[in-house]
XYZ file of N, CA and C in Angstrom:
810
model
N 82.457 90.715 80.966
C 82.570 91.025 82.658
C 82.681 92.471 82.658
N 82.142 93.193 83.639
C 81.629 94.617 83.871
C 83.032 95.115 84.583
N 83.079 96.365 84.172
C 84.506 97.160 84.641
C 84.027 97.496 86.321
N 85.228 97.774 87.011
C 85.123 98.131 88.392
C 84.142 99.107 88.363
N 84.265 100.191 87.817
C 83.263 101.280 88.160
C 81.828 100.981 87.998
N 81.470 100.113 87.203
C 79.929 99.580 87.128
C 79.793 98.978 88.512
N 80.737 98.249 89.214
C 80.473 97.378 90.428
C 80.050 98.471 91.525
N 81.085 99.639 91.417
C 80.970 100.762 92.624
C 79.716 101.361 92.232
N 79.381 101.399 90.926
C 78.249 102.246 90.691
C 76.952 101.413 91.352
N 76.746 100.066 90.997
C 75.552 99.228 91.918
C 75.922 99.243 93.269
N 77.181 99.085 93.778
C 77.054 99.257 95.322
C 76.635 100.404 95.944
N 76.815 101.609 95.078
C 76.554 102.876 95.970
C 74.717 102.872 95.623
N 74.149 102.261 94.572
C 72.807 102.061 94.403
C 72.079 101.575 95.625
N 73.018 100.252 96.237
C 72.273 99.601 97.145
C 72.670 99.929 98.520
N 73.901 101.150 98.233
C 74.019 101.655 99.565
C 72.941 102.788 100.116
N 72.424 103.332 99.075
C 71.293 104.360 99.035
C 69.991 103.692 99.514
N 69.571 102.338 99.142
C 68.664 101.780 99.652
C 68.995 101.469 101.239
N 70.292 101.202 101.628
C 70.322 100.879 102.885
C 70.224 102.435 103.865
N 70.552 103.361 103.220
C 70.799 104.584 103.898
C 69.322 105.202 104.221
N 68.541 104.767 103.222
C 67.045 105.431 103.285
C 66.422 104.638 104.428
N 66.955 103.405 104.928
C 66.377 102.805 106.353
C 66.666 103.750 107.353
N 67.431 104.515 107.331
C 67.870 105.478 108.436
C 66.630 106.433 108.530
N 66.122 106.689 107.344
C 65.260 108.112 107.522
C 63.977 107.489 108.035
N 63.750 106.330 108.484
C 62.707 105.693 109.483
C 63.083 106.241 110.779
N 64.028 106.646 110.886
C 64.235 107.116 112.340
C 64.294 108.876 112.810
N 64.078 109.248 111.368
C 64.411 110.844 111.505
C 63.157 111.528 112.229
N 61.943 110.778 112.005
C 60.580 111.602 112.836
C 60.720 111.526 114.183
N 61.627 110.643 114.869
C 61.669 110.342 116.416
C 62.387 111.422 116.525
N 63.203 112.375 116.064
C 63.865 113.695 116.399
C 62.800 114.699 116.643
N 61.558 114.421 116.184
C 60.504 115.511 116.321
C 59.338 114.945 117.052
N 59.164 113.837 116.996
C 57.646 113.054 117.749
C 58.190 111.923 118.190
N 57.336 111.182 119.223
C 57.576 110.111 119.809
C 57.163 108.702 119.081
N 56.316 108.940 118.379
C 55.870 107.999 117.401
C 55.187 108.521 116.167
N 54.758 107.284 115.139
C 54.502 107.801 113.658
C 52.904 106.866 113.825
N 52.078 107.769 113.243
C 50.881 106.849 113.329
C 50.838 105.777 112.411
N 49.929 104.398 113.059
C 49.839 103.279 112.200
C 49.355 103.479 110.966
N 48.438 104.644 110.517
C 47.704 104.731 109.336
C 48.574 104.966 108.190
N 49.847 105.870 108.510
C 50.823 106.439 107.592
C 51.861 105.406 107.557
N 52.147 104.616 108.275
C 52.919 103.378 108.403
C 52.483 102.082 107.254
N 51.182 101.910 107.553
C 50.000 101.006 106.642
C 50.219 101.672 105.186
N 50.110 102.809 104.795
C 50.049 103.534 103.372
C 51.316 103.305 102.986
N 52.606 103.601 103.763
C 54.062 103.431 103.179
C 54.479 102.079 102.924
N 53.834 101.008 103.705
C 54.136 99.731 103.108
C 53.372 99.267 101.984
N 51.985 99.543 101.800
C 51.299 99.273 100.537
C 51.959 100.072 99.405
N 52.148 101.252 99.316
C 53.191 101.998 98.533
C 54.293 101.259 98.061
N 55.245 100.761 98.860
C 56.044 99.960 98.638
C 55.680 98.623 98.013
N 55.017 98.075 98.342
C 54.324 96.986 98.002
C 53.949 96.841 96.437
N 53.266 98.019 96.049
C 52.621 98.392 94.926
C 53.914 98.512 93.867
N 54.980 99.437 94.367
C 56.139 99.664 93.535
C 56.678 98.579 93.191
N 56.970 97.573 94.212
C 57.630 96.224 94.070
C 57.201 95.400 92.924
N 55.846 95.215 93.106
C 54.646 94.381 92.604
C 55.066 94.826 91.067
N 54.752 96.105 90.864
C 54.712 96.642 89.254
C 56.048 96.780 88.751
N 57.176 96.642 89.588
C 58.539 96.555 88.838
C 58.806 95.125 88.513
N 58.311 94.159 89.352
C 58.706 92.714 89.522
C 57.767 92.045 88.198
N 56.405 92.660 88.334
C 55.654 91.767 87.030
C 55.872 92.536 85.936
N 55.897 93.644 85.876
C 55.749 94.528 84.591
C 57.327 94.809 83.979
N 58.234 94.729 85.140
C 59.814 95.248 84.632
C 60.448 93.912 84.642
N 60.810 93.398 85.652
C 61.808 92.429 85.738
C 61.149 91.033 85.001
N 59.963 90.589 84.930
C 59.522 89.736 84.023
C 59.651 89.981 82.761
N 59.041 90.847 82.006
C 59.276 91.379 80.677
C 60.655 91.268 80.342
N 61.389 91.796 81.328
C 62.984 91.893 80.696
C 63.422 90.320 80.702
N 63.162 89.693 81.499
C 63.571 88.156 81.335
C 63.094 87.504 80.209
N 61.833 87.577 79.906
C 61.058 87.061 78.631
C 61.962 87.441 77.412
N 62.246 89.056 77.710
C 63.018 89.298 76.357
C 64.425 88.982 76.019
N 64.851 88.350 77.230
C 66.387 87.640 76.795
C 66.226 85.854 76.861
N 65.117 85.376 77.142
C 64.775 83.922 77.324
C 63.579 83.357 77.463
N 63.416 81.950 77.381
C 62.011 81.589 77.290
C 61.567 81.405 78.885
N 60.326 81.270 78.936
C 59.500 80.951 80.255
C 60.066 80.194 81.151
N 60.516 78.897 80.763
C 61.353 77.975 81.167
C 62.311 78.495 82.156
N 63.417 79.384 81.303
C 64.642 80.056 82.183
C 63.961 80.845 83.044
N 62.864 81.795 82.800
C 62.546 82.823 84.032
C 61.903 81.764 85.088
N 61.135 80.756 85.013
C 60.410 80.064 85.755
C 61.635 79.702 86.543
N 62.592 79.021 86.371
C 63.615 78.490 86.951
C 63.965 79.723 88.103
N 64.475 80.874 87.518
C 64.774 81.904 88.247
C 63.832 82.379 89.531
N 62.555 82.489 88.924
C 61.529 82.796 89.986
C 61.473 81.841 91.075
N 61.442 80.400 90.914
C 61.238 79.355 91.924
C 62.530 79.286 92.817
N 63.756 79.743 91.957
C 64.995 79.869 92.951
C 65.072 81.111 93.909
N 64.522 82.298 93.429
C 64.078 83.582 94.123
C 63.377 83.386 95.417
N 62.059 82.489 94.979
C 61.110 82.321 96.138
C 61.829 81.154 97.342
N 62.690 80.221 96.806
C 63.361 79.104 97.468
C 64.242 79.980 98.536
N 64.920 81.180 98.141
C 65.807 81.993 98.646
C 64.888 82.648 99.922
N 63.869 83.093 99.744
C 62.990 83.861 100.742
C 62.514 82.683 101.698
N 62.210 81.546 101.221
C 61.829 80.731 102.222
C 62.893 80.228 102.904
N 64.103 79.945 102.591
C 65.050 79.411 103.272
C 65.455 80.736 104.280
N 65.092 81.930 104.148
C 65.811 83.223 105.158
C 64.416 82.915 105.886
N 63.254 82.674 105.651
C 62.145 82.861 106.642
C 62.843 81.525 107.577
N 63.096 80.090 107.181
C 63.328 79.367 107.943
C 64.193 79.666 108.995
N 65.285 80.287 108.345
C 66.633 80.487 109.305
C 66.247 81.749 110.374
N 65.247 82.566 109.981
C 65.097 83.759 111.101
C 63.776 83.354 111.787
N 63.248 81.997 111.491
C 61.928 81.721 112.319
C 62.620 81.393 113.761
N 61.796 81.943 114.666
C 62.056 81.929 116.190
C 63.051 82.679 116.734
N 64.053 83.130 115.641
C 64.955 84.257 116.034
C 64.687 85.638 116.646
N 64.626 85.737 117.589
C 63.833 87.192 118.179
C 65.160 88.200 118.381
N 65.090 89.087 117.578
C 66.056 90.082 117.213
C 65.492 91.326 117.978
N 66.186 91.461 119.109
C 65.672 92.835 119.949
C 66.402 93.939 119.455
N 66.409 94.815 118.636
C 67.105 95.923 118.434
C 67.994 96.647 119.801
N 66.949 96.607 120.701
C 67.548 97.088 121.913
C 68.866 96.368 122.609
N 69.257 94.819 122.413
C 70.372 94.331 122.735
C 71.678 94.695 122.121
N 71.313 95.398 120.807
C 72.432 95.848 120.177
C 73.351 96.908 121.120
N 72.640 97.659 121.859
C 73.313 98.528 122.792
C 74.685 97.805 123.640
N 74.146 96.552 124.124
C 74.959 95.683 124.958
C 75.645 94.497 124.436
N 75.434 94.509 123.148
C 75.921 93.167 122.481
C 77.487 93.247 122.372
N 77.551 91.790 122.634
C 79.206 91.550 122.379
C 79.664 91.323 120.894
N 80.871 91.297 120.521
C 81.394 90.986 119.118
C 80.477 89.998 118.757
N 80.401 88.558 119.284
C 79.732 87.603 118.723
C 78.443 87.823 118.441
N 77.820 88.358 119.299
C 76.437 88.583 119.447
C 76.168 89.462 117.846
N 76.559 90.541 117.662
C 76.884 91.446 116.743
C 76.626 90.628 115.439
N 78.016 89.692 115.341
C 77.860 88.984 114.044
C 76.863 87.738 113.888
N 76.048 87.681 114.853
C 74.902 86.743 114.838
C 73.768 87.776 114.480
N 73.669 88.725 114.802
C 72.336 89.638 114.276
C 73.014 90.010 113.073
N 73.898 90.480 112.707
C 74.206 90.736 111.112
C 73.990 89.437 110.156
N 74.427 88.291 110.755
C 74.151 87.002 109.704
C 72.212 87.018 109.557
N 71.449 87.463 110.611
C 70.272 87.047 110.531
C 69.608 88.178 109.555
N 70.244 89.503 109.853
C 69.845 90.663 109.106
C 70.065 90.624 107.663
N 71.278 89.904 107.150
C 71.756 89.563 105.847
C 70.868 88.691 105.203
N 70.318 87.580 105.851
C 69.443 86.865 105.360
C 68.322 87.361 104.901
N 67.960 88.334 105.913
C 66.350 88.896 105.895
C 66.802 89.762 104.703
N 67.598 90.663 104.353
C 67.834 91.855 103.330
C 68.273 91.657 101.997
N 68.936 90.193 101.872
C 69.636 89.763 100.891
C 68.832 89.889 99.366
N 67.423 89.305 99.547
C 66.878 89.407 98.211
C 66.395 90.752 97.981
N 66.315 91.821 98.764
C 66.037 93.000 98.193
C 67.404 93.576 97.633
N 68.591 93.347 97.941
C 69.827 93.781 97.212
C 69.892 93.008 95.831
N 69.430 91.665 95.884
C 69.602 91.025 94.506
C 68.851 91.685 93.171
N 67.653 92.033 94.110
C 66.627 92.703 93.016
C 67.128 94.107 92.480
N 67.993 94.837 93.134
C 68.750 96.062 92.728
C 69.908 95.721 91.725
N 70.430 94.736 92.281
C 71.940 94.193 91.484
C 71.258 93.652 90.036
N 70.172 92.968 90.062
C 69.804 92.577 88.754
C 69.297 93.550 87.380
N 68.463 94.426 88.390
C 68.050 95.552 87.682
C 69.072 96.378 86.983
N 70.281 96.220 87.458
C 71.062 97.003 86.940
C 72.056 96.321 85.778
N 71.412 95.313 85.340
C 72.268 94.226 84.295
C 72.676 95.012 83.064
N 71.659 96.033 82.656
C 71.950 96.584 81.502
C 72.851 98.034 81.328
N 73.378 97.839 82.473
C 74.137 99.428 82.989
C 75.129 99.642 81.864
N 75.016 100.832 81.341
C 76.260 101.454 80.488
C 75.691 100.944 78.805
N 74.580 100.237 78.710
C 73.683 99.977 77.678
C 73.131 100.963 77.125
N 73.009 101.453 76.009
C 72.047 102.498 75.336
C 70.786 101.902 75.205
N 70.194 101.445 76.255
C 68.945 101.118 76.230
C 67.507 102.121 76.192
N 66.291 101.900 75.414
C 65.563 102.919 75.429
C 65.149 103.144 77.069
N 64.577 104.320 77.423
C 64.201 104.776 78.674
C 65.555 104.796 79.579
N 66.679 104.546 79.043
C 67.621 104.763 79.978
C 68.028 106.174 80.593
N 68.494 106.216 81.669
C 68.617 107.625 82.351
C 70.017 107.879 82.614
N 70.639 109.140 81.998
C 72.203 109.440 82.044
C 72.252 110.106 83.630
N 73.367 109.210 84.255
C 73.698 109.599 85.788
C 75.048 109.629 85.481
N 75.791 110.751 85.685
C 77.414 111.138 85.573
C 77.917 110.345 84.389
N 76.935 110.637 83.208
C 77.464 110.134 82.182
C 77.351 108.684 81.726
N 76.866 107.957 82.710
C 76.587 106.643 82.458
C 74.902 106.291 82.200
N 74.789 105.377 81.280
C 73.350 105.024 80.806
C 72.837 104.186 81.857
N 72.081 104.431 82.916
C 71.169 103.611 83.938
C 70.032 103.177 83.345
N 69.494 102.128 83.468
C 68.324 101.295 83.158
C 67.126 102.009 83.858
N 66.156 102.192 83.249
C 64.993 102.819 83.927
C 64.559 101.944 85.290
N 64.577 100.708 85.102
C 64.032 99.427 85.815
C 64.875 99.798 86.939
N 66.206 99.837 87.122
C 67.308 100.131 87.862
C 66.762 101.437 88.690
N 66.393 102.416 88.343
C 66.143 103.546 88.727
C 64.725 103.191 89.783
N 64.169 102.496 89.080
C 62.659 102.407 89.572
C 63.014 101.301 90.677
N 63.575 100.088 90.871
C 63.854 99.286 91.613
C 64.589 100.217 93.086
N 65.626 100.864 92.824
C 66.162 101.435 93.836
C 65.334 102.078 94.629
N 64.485 102.953 93.904
C 63.554 103.873 94.432
C 62.514 102.996 95.377
N 62.197 101.643 94.835
C 61.191 101.257 95.518
C 61.706 100.584 96.611
N 62.959 100.133 96.815
C 63.533 99.235 97.920
C 63.671 100.333 98.786
N 64.083 101.646 98.560
C 64.243 102.640 99.465
C 62.884 103.245 100.174
N 61.870 103.389 99.398
C 60.767 103.420 99.731
C 60.299 102.479 100.889
N 60.426 101.025 100.854
C 60.270 100.172 101.631
C 61.117 100.132 102.948
N 62.289 100.680 102.737
C 63.015 100.964 104.038
C 62.845 101.493 104.867
N 62.029 102.799 104.508
C 61.599 103.716 105.431
C 60.960 103.328 106.528
N 59.520 102.559 106.242
C 58.904 102.072 107.259
C 59.485 100.934 108.163
N 60.447 100.162 107.257
C 61.414 99.341 107.917
C 62.243 99.898 108.898
N 62.822 101.148 108.895
C 63.566 101.694 109.570
C 62.926 102.168 111.029
N 61.562 102.716 110.714
C 60.483 102.818 111.686
C 60.390 101.753 112.568
N 60.266 100.788 111.882
C 59.920 99.365 112.967
C 61.402 98.964 113.894
N 62.191 99.244 113.216
C 63.630 99.059 114.044
C 63.565 100.042 114.851
N 63.247 101.247 114.580
C 63.496 102.451 115.705
C 62.531 102.320 116.799
N 61.419 101.666 116.586
C 60.541 101.709 117.554
C 60.707 101.392 119.056
N 60.955 100.212 118.884
C 61.556 99.369 120.067
C 62.624 99.990 120.811
N 63.744 100.494 119.691
C 64.963 101.392 120.461
C 64.188 102.419 121.135
N 63.133 103.264 120.493
C 62.844 104.459 121.319
C 62.169 104.016 122.699
N 61.609 102.950 122.969
C 60.594 102.499 124.225
C 62.076 102.229 125.005
N 63.387 102.096 124.651
C 64.534 101.721 125.324
C 65.422 102.789 125.629
N 64.870 104.206 125.307
C 65.528 105.656 125.509
C 66.645 105.590 124.699
N 66.802 104.853 123.757
C 68.163 104.804 122.674
C 67.905 106.264 122.035
N 69.001 107.034 121.909
C 69.034 108.277 121.495
C 68.651 108.272 119.824
N 68.137 109.430 119.133
C 67.732 109.427 117.524
C 69.054 109.201 117.015
N 70.185 109.655 117.334
C 71.311 109.547 116.212
C 71.641 107.778 116.472
N 71.565 107.263 117.521
C 71.927 105.922 117.493
C 70.657 105.104 116.757
N 69.486 105.531 116.885
C 68.465 104.801 116.063
C 68.649 104.696 114.556
N 69.393 106.019 114.146
C 69.446 106.119 112.644
C 70.578 105.084 112.144
N 71.621 104.956 113.171
C 72.746 103.951 112.884
C 72.413 102.818 112.831
N 71.463 102.356 113.775
C 71.152 100.824 113.874
C 70.070 100.525 112.706
N 69.246 101.261 112.476
C 68.530 101.434 111.218
C 68.983 101.091 109.898
N 70.261 101.748 109.535
C 70.901 101.837 108.496
C 71.937 100.199 108.660
N 72.163 100.051 109.612
C 72.909 98.771 109.820
C 72.245 97.573 109.658
N 70.721 97.585 109.859
C 69.832 96.445 109.419
C 69.908 96.290 108.120
N 70.117 97.194 107.145
C 69.945 97.091 105.742
C 71.357 97.092 104.928
N 72.578 97.005 105.650
C 73.748 97.103 105.238
C 74.085 95.794 103.852
N 73.328 94.620 104.336
C 73.748 93.658 103.446
C 72.961 94.030 101.848
N 72.231 94.999 101.962
C 71.763 95.180 100.744
C 72.877 95.441 99.170
N 73.540 96.655 99.562
C 74.537 96.842 98.513
C 75.115 95.763 98.233
N 75.969 94.957 99.450
C 76.431 93.665 98.925
C 75.800 92.606 98.205
N 74.616 92.151 98.258
C 73.650 91.529 97.561
C 73.642 92.111 96.147
N 73.393 93.341 95.964
C 73.287 94.151 95.061
C 74.549 93.709 93.964
N 75.631 94.079 94.350
C 77.081 93.746 93.818
C 77.275 92.081 93.302
N 76.915 91.240 94.226
C 76.836 89.753 94.053
C 76.049 89.395 92.800
N 74.627 89.955 92.706
C 73.543 89.571 91.759
C 74.370 90.006 90.426
N 74.620 91.431 90.437
C 75.416 91.996 89.271
C 76.401 91.469 88.618
N 77.196 90.984 89.447
C 78.246 90.132 88.781
C 77.908 88.736 88.117
N 77.255 88.097 88.471
C 76.460 86.722 87.842
C 75.673 87.223 86.774
N 74.850 88.489 86.797
C 73.983 88.579 85.639
C 74.920 88.973 84.616
N 76.017 89.681 84.593
C 77.116 90.123 83.780
C 78.010 89.377 83.229
N 78.132 88.001 83.639
C 78.992 86.713 83.260
C 78.549 86.450 81.943
N 77.499 86.296 81.853
C 76.917 85.812 80.557
C 75.435 86.497 80.408
N 74.919 86.377 79.171
C 73.874 87.121 78.698
C 73.009 85.874 79.085
N 73.169 84.704 78.857
C 72.294 83.567 79.199
C 71.916 83.532 80.550
N 72.450 84.160 81.445
C 72.036 84.014 82.826
C 70.874 85.016 83.198
N 70.687 85.857 82.083
C 69.939 87.216 82.245
C 68.641 86.803 82.827
N 67.882 85.892 81.674
C 66.323 85.592 82.013
C 66.219 84.936 83.561
N 67.339 84.093 83.899
C 67.063 83.601 85.320
C 67.392 84.545 86.517
N 68.260 85.650 86.051
C 68.768 86.588 87.056
C 67.152 87.366 87.522
N 66.615 87.593 86.192
C 65.526 88.311 86.161
C 64.339 87.837 86.705
N 64.192 86.508 86.565
C 63.226 85.968 87.356
C 63.346 85.527 88.913
N 64.706 85.312 89.047
C 65.202 85.232 90.379
C 64.755 86.423 91.242
N 65.151 87.614 90.711
C 64.909 88.739 91.608
C 63.354 89.173 91.583
N 62.540 88.687 90.608
C 61.277 89.107 90.614
C 60.479 87.967 91.629
N 60.906 86.602 91.543
C 60.310 85.719 92.543
C 60.500 86.012 93.795
N 61.953 86.697 94.123
C 62.066 86.822 95.528
C 61.475 88.016 96.132
N 61.239 89.042 95.324
C 60.585 90.352 95.789
C 59.140 90.299 95.501
N 58.230 89.383 94.817
C 56.834 89.176 94.854
C 56.896 88.042 96.176
N 57.423 87.352 96.510
C 57.509 86.392 97.487
C 57.585 87.156 98.729
N 58.281 88.134 99.009
C 58.509 89.052 99.936
C 57.578 89.896 100.342
N 56.831 90.472 99.198
C 55.679 91.456 99.507
C 54.571 90.535 99.707
N 54.319 89.493 99.413
C 53.037 88.457 99.805
C 53.178 88.092 101.283
N 54.579 87.649 101.456
C 54.755 87.175 102.800
C 54.975 87.873 103.899
N 55.689 89.259 103.673
C 56.156 90.022 104.927
C 55.726 91.290 104.559
N 55.784 92.066 103.594
C 55.297 93.384 103.552
C 53.617 93.547 103.602
N 52.952 92.657 103.015
C 51.476 93.103 103.358
C 51.203 92.313 104.363
N 51.333 91.246 104.945
C 51.008 90.820 106.420
C 51.509 92.055 107.379
N 52.587 92.606 107.349
C 53.288 93.590 108.439
C 52.206 94.823 108.293
N 51.706 95.250 107.287
C 51.010 96.139 107.197
C 49.567 96.062 107.718
N 49.180 94.805 107.282
C 47.793 94.333 107.906
C 47.766 94.411 109.501
N 48.836 93.998 110.260
C 49.321 93.725 111.292
C 48.946 95.126 111.923
N 49.961 96.184 111.497
C 50.010 97.576 111.744
C 48.571 98.082 111.665
N 47.716 97.566 110.812
C 46.542 98.478 110.500
C 45.199 97.649 111.421
N 45.631 96.602 112.290
C 44.617 96.216 112.842
C 43.518 96.892 113.911
N 44.079 98.136 114.536
C 43.681 98.922 115.242
C 42.913 100.086 114.234
N 42.984 100.244 112.993
C 42.113 100.955 112.299
C 41.094 100.624 111.665
N 39.863 101.418 111.348
C 38.834 101.246 110.785
C 39.120 100.286 109.635
N 38.201 99.126 109.338
C 38.521 98.384 108.327
C 39.803 97.213 108.330
N 40.295 97.675 109.497
C 41.816 96.916 109.673
C 42.654 97.187 108.887
N 42.674 98.627 108.348
C 43.671 99.153 107.655
C 43.849 98.836 106.106
N 42.589 98.106 105.736
C 42.820 97.384 104.640
C 42.291 98.400 103.347
N 41.930 99.513 103.859
C 41.691 100.546 102.799
C 42.963 101.354 102.242
N 43.648 101.736 103.339
C 44.923 102.072 103.552
C 45.955 101.514 102.587
N 45.836 100.278 102.917
C 46.826 99.232 102.217
C 46.383 99.030 100.801
N 45.409 99.036 100.599
C 44.957 99.002 99.081
C 45.357 100.336 98.033
N 44.806 101.363 98.819
C 44.969 102.478 98.501
C 46.750 102.792 97.874
N 47.607 102.501 98.824
C 48.830 102.599 98.734
C 49.496 101.725 97.508
N 48.824 100.323 97.569
C 49.237 99.436 96.585
C 48.869 99.841 95.166
N 47.576 100.496 95.057
C 46.876 100.950 93.648
C 48.002 102.050 93.159
N 48.294 103.025 94.124
C 49.380 104.234 93.993
C 50.339 103.500 93.478
N 51.048 102.764 93.965
C 52.313 102.285 93.871
C 52.438 101.368 92.061
N 51.241 100.598 92.225
C 51.516 99.861 90.855
C 50.814 100.887 89.831
N 49.836 101.822 89.916
C 49.505 102.989 89.102
C 50.617 103.808 88.605
N 51.634 103.934 89.592
C 52.873 104.874 89.123
C 54.122 103.971 88.658
N 53.839 102.763 88.709
C 54.845 102.032 88.052
C 54.643 101.821 86.476
N 53.439 101.297 86.476
C 52.714 100.806 85.221
C 53.171 101.658 83.825
N 52.960 103.021 83.941
C 53.061 103.808 82.821
C 54.598 104.159 82.560
N 55.484 104.184 83.724
C 56.826 104.618 83.861
C 57.513 103.396 83.165
N 57.029 102.470 83.478
C 58.015 101.108 82.954
C 57.704 101.111 81.675
N 56.434 101.474 81.039
C 56.108 101.195 79.482
C 56.883 102.012 78.730
N 57.854 102.994 79.388
C 58.490 103.794 78.462
C 59.623 102.969 78.202
N 60.139 101.835 78.760
C 61.241 100.908 78.460
C 61.013 100.065 77.225
N 59.680 99.797 76.709
C 59.167 99.036 75.912
C 59.455 99.977 74.493
N 59.363 101.268 74.768
C 59.341 102.263 73.529
C 60.533 101.936 72.319
């Protein structure tokens, strides 16, 4: 079992991804709105990085520790998690504007909905830290601790994704004259479940090495399914008013994201 310091390390990584959501509200300190074109590019970039990290990082790591069956079980479990999350939030209209007047019970309900939405992203971060502290190829020393390169990439990927998600949370708040500082807070609040999910996932994959292939598969399945069912549709919806429906911006972002990930992830196999 990992030491307490490792859990703190993973929690902080998840917290970084949550805080990145607040960056989505920063532009509203300067302008009233952000163009759809840049939002589509950001969603595409985040999708490409996540797909690259999942397919060329998590999947390959899973196969290195176990067979395709274990990995497949994990992938199906990850997909199932997202499907259940979709079912739970289906029809649940969460208007960020109501946060300003919400009572304690409503805040608990909102937190529960957002936990279901954000948890798979935290899981991906936690699983990617499975080899924290081991002297693995391509590892990065952070405060004297060997951090897997995959964990660095996944943390960055989730953080990039959370920026446009923070924008999405801030837009309706802006229309209701919520102040920019409060928009930053509610944007971060929407992703606070991620460090919790990261720690829980990290705990389970470090219990025994036999869980690693299932854990990597679980994170990969959840992330790829999220990209296909949420990130890309969201980008296409934002790009409806652009020339070509925003497909060029989306594809460009995805290709840049994948193109940046593949050569970097190849370092871990050296």
